[in-house]
Coordinates of C-alpha atoms in Angstrom, one line a residue:
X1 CA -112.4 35.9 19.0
X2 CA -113.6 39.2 20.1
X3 CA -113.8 42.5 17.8
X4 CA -115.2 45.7 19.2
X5 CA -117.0 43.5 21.4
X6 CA -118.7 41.6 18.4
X7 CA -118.4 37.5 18.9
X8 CA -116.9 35.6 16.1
X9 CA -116.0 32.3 15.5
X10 CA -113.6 30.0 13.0
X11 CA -112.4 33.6 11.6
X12 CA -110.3 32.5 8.3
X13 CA -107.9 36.0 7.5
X14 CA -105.6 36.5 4.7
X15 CA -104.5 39.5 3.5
X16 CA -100.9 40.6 1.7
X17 CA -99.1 43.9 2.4
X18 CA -97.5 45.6 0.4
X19 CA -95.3 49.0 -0.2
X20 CA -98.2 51.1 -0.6
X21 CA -101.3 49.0 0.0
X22 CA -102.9 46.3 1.8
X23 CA -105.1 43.5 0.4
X24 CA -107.7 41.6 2.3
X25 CA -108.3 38.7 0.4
X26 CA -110.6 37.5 2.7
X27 CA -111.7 38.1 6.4
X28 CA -114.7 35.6 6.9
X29 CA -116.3 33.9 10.6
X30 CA -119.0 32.8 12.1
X31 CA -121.2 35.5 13.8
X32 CA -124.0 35.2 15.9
X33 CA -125.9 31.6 13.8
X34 CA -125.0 33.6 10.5
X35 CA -121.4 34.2 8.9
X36 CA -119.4 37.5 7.7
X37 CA -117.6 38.2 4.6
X38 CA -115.3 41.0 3.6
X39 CA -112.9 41.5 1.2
X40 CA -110.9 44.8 -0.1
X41 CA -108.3 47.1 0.0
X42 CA -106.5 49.5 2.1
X43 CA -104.2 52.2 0.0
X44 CA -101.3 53.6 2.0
X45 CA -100.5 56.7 -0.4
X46 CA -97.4 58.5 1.1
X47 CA -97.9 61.5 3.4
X48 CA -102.3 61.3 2.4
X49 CA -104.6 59.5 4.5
X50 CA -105.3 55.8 3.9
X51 CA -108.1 55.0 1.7
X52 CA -110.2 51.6 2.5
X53 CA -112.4 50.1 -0.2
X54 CA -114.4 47.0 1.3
X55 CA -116.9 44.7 -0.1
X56 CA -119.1 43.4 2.7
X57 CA -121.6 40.7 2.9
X58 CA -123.3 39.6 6.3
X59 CA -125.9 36.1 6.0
X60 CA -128.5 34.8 8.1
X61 CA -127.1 37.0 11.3
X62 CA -129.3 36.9 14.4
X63 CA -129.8 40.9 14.8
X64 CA -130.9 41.5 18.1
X65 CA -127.7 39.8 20.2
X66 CA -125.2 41.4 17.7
X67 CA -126.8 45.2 18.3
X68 CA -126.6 44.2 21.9
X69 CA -123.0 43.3 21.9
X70 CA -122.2 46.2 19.6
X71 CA -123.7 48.9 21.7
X72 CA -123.3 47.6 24.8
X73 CA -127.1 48.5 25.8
X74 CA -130.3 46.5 25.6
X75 CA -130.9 47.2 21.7
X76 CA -134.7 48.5 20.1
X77 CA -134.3 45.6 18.0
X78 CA -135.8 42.2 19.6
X79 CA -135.5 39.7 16.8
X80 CA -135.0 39.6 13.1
X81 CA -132.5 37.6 10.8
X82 CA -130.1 39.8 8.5
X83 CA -128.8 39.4 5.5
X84 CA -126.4 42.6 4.2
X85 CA -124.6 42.9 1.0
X86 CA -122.8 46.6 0.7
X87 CA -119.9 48.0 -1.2
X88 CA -118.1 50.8 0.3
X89 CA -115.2 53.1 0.5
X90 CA -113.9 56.6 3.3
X91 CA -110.6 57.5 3.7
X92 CA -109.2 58.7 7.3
X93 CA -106.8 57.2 10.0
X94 CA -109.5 57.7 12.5
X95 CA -113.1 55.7 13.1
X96 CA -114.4 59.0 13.3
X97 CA -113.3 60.3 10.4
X98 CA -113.8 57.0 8.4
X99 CA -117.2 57.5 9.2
X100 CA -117.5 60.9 7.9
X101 CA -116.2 59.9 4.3
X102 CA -118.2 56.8 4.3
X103 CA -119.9 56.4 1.1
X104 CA -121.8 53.2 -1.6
X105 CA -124.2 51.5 -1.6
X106 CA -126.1 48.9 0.3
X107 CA -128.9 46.7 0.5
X108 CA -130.5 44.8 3.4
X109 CA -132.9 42.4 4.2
X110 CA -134.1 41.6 7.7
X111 CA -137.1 38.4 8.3
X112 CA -138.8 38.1 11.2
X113 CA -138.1 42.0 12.8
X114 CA -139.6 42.9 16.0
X115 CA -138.8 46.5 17.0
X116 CA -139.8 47.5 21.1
X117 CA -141.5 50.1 21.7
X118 CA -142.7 51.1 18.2
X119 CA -146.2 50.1 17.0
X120 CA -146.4 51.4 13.0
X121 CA -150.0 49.9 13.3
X122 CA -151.1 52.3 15.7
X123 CA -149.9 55.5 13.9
X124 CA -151.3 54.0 10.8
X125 CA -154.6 54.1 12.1
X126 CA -154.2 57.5 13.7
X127 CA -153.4 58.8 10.5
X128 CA -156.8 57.2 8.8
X129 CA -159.0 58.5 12.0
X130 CA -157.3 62.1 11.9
X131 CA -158.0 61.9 8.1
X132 CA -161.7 61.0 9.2
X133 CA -162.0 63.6 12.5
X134 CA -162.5 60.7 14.6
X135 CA -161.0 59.2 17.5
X136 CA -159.1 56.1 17.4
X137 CA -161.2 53.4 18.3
X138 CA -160.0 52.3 22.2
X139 CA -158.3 49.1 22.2
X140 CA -155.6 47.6 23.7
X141 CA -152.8 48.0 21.1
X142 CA -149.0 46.2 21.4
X143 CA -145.9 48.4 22.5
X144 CA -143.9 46.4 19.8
X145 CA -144.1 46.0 15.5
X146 CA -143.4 43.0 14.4
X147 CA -142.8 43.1 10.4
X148 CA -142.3 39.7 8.1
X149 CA -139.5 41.1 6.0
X150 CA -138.2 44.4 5.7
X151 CA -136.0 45.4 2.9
X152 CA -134.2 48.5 2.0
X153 CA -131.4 49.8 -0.7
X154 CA -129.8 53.0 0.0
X155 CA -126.9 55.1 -1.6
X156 CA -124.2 56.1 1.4
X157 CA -122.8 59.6 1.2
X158 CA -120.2 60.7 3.9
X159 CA -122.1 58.9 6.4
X160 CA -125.7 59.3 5.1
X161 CA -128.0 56.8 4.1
X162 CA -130.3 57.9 1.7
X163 CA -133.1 55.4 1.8
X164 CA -134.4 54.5 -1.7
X165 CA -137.1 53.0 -0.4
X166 CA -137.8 50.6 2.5
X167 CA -140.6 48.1 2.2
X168 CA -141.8 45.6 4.8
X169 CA -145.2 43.6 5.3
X170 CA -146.6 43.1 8.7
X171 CA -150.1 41.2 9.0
X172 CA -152.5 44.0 8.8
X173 CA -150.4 46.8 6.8
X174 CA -147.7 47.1 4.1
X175 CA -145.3 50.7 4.3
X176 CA -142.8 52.0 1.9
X177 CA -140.5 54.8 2.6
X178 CA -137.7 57.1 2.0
X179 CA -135.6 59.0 3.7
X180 CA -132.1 60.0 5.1
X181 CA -130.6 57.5 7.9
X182 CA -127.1 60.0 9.4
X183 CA -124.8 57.5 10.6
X184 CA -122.8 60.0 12.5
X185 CA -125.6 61.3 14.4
X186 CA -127.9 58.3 14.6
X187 CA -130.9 60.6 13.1
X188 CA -133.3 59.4 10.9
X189 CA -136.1 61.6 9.0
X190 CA -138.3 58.8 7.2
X191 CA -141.6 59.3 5.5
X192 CA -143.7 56.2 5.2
X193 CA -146.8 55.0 3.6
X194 CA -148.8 52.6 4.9
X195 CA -151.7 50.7 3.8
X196 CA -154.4 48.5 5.4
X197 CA -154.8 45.6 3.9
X198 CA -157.5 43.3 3.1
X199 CA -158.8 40.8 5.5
X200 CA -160.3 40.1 8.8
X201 CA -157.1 41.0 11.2
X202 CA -156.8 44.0 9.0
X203 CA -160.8 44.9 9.5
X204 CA -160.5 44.1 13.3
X205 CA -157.3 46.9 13.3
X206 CA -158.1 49.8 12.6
X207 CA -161.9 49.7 13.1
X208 CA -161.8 53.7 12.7
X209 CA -161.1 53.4 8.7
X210 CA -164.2 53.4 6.1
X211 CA -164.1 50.7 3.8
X212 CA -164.4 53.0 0.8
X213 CA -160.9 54.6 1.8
X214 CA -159.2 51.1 3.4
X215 CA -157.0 50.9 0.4
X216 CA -155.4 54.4 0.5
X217 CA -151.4 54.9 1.4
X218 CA -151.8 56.7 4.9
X219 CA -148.8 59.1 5.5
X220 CA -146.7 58.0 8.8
X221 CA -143.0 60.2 9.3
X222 CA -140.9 58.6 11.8
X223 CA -138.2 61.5 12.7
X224 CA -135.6 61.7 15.4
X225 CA -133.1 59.4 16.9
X226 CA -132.9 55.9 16.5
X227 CA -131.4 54.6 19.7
X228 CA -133.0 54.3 22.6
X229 CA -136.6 54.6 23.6
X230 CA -138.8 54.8 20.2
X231 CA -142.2 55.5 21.6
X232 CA -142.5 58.9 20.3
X233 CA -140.2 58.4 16.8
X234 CA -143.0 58.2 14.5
X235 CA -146.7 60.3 13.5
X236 CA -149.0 61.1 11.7
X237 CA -147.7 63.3 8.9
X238 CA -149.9 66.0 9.2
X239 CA -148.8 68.2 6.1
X240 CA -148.8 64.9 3.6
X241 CA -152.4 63.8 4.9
X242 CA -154.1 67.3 4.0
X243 CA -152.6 66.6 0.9
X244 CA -154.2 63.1 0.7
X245 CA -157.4 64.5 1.5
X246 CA -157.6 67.1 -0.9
X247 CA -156.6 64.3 -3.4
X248 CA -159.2 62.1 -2.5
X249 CA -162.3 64.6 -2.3
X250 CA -160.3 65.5 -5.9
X251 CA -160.9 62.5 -7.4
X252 CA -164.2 61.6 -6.1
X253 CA -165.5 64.9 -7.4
X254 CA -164.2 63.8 -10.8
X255 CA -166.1 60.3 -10.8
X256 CA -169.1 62.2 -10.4
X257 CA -169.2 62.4 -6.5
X258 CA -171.2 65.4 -6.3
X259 CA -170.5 68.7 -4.4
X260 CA -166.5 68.8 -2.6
X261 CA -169.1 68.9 0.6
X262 CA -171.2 65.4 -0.3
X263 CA -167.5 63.9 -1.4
X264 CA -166.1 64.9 2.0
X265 CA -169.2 63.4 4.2
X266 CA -169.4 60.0 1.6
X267 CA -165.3 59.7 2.5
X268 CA -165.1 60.3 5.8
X269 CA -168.3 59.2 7.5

């Protein structure tokens, strides 16, 4: 079975109709290795627009051939496992309009995510070498980010996602985040913060960051649209690092750092 484009398989549906509502009682298949659940309601009030409540649940789907079938493109996404639990409700007779009045809550979980053309590594260590007036030390640096688990819980409101936050661990960094995710217009304003972790592959990373400040959250805002190329979506956030900075000198000052021009050169040299 085919549904806007999406493949499924052993699709099990049972729903009841009745004079002013319709009750899916279950809508479940097979999709792409993992499986689909849904269940709700769809209330047909006389001369209003319908209203849909729906409780989804989506298991151990293989991302990056489902995002491929949906869009009909080559998707950003090149691997990753989902799992997605959300509980929703819109009103309207149109998708559009669905979308518009789309609002709950939802939470998702993704192992094993490799996003093309995006390297949150890099910008990381941008951010740590701006913070430092240095250049990035040269290397040869991946065009992908390839994250263990990612997880993120968000509140939908008439088609926004308001991120609350995100958290994901690659091998060198951990980031956490918040942020709005539009639905309608596939724009995304997310500010991240990222921080180096301990050990040799982390070390070897960003070569550019001074030990004393390797454990700091380095400000990273990834801003624009999310299909397509991602090359450019994400930078160093500029206004939240002098912020960091001043914080740091702050509290090194406090420990008994000496002068704000000793704490700056001991920080970032």
């Amino acid at each position: 079975m085919v549904t806007n484009h999406l493949q499924l398989a052993n699709v099990l549906f049972d729903a009841k109709v009745e004079p002013e509502q319709v009750i899916l009682n279950a809508f479940d298949a097979e999709l792409y290795q993992g499986k689909i659940s849904h269940r709700g309601t769809i209330a047909l009030p006389p001369g209003q627009e319908p209203v849909l409540q729906l409780d989804m649940r989506i298991e151990k789907v293989q991302l990056s051939p489902m995002l491929a079938d949906l869009a009909q493109e080559p998707p950003s996404v090149t691997a990753g496992v989902l799992d997605l639990h959300a509980n929703l409700r819109s009103k309207g007779a149109t998708e559009r309009k669905i979308m518009r009045t789309l609002s709950g809550v939802a939470a998702i979980d993704v192992n094993d995510l490799v996003i093309r053309d995006l390297n949150i590594e890099k910008t990381a260590c941008e951010a740590a070498a701006a913070a430092q007036k240095r250049e990035l030390a040269s290397k040869q640096w991946s065009r992908d980010t390839a994250l263990h688990n990612l997880h993120a819980e968000g509140d939908i409101i008439n088609g926004i996602v308001f991120i609350k936050p995100v958290t994901a661990r690659l091998d060198t960094l951990t980031l956490t985040g918040t942020g709005p995710v539009n639905l309608l217009s596939e724009m995304l304003d997310l500010k991240l913060d990222i921080t180096v972790l301990d050990g040799v592959n982390s070390a070897n990373a960003c070569e550019a960051i001074n030990p004393a400040v390797r454990d700091i959250a380095w400000p990273v805002r990834c801003e624009g649209s999310y299909r397509g190329e991602l090359d450019n979506l994400c930078g160093v956030d500029k206004s939240r690092l002098g912020k960091l900075i001043a914080q740091l000198a702050t509290k090194n000052l406090k420990d008994g750092g000496g002068s704000l021009k000793d704490t700056l050169r001991n920080l970032f040299n």
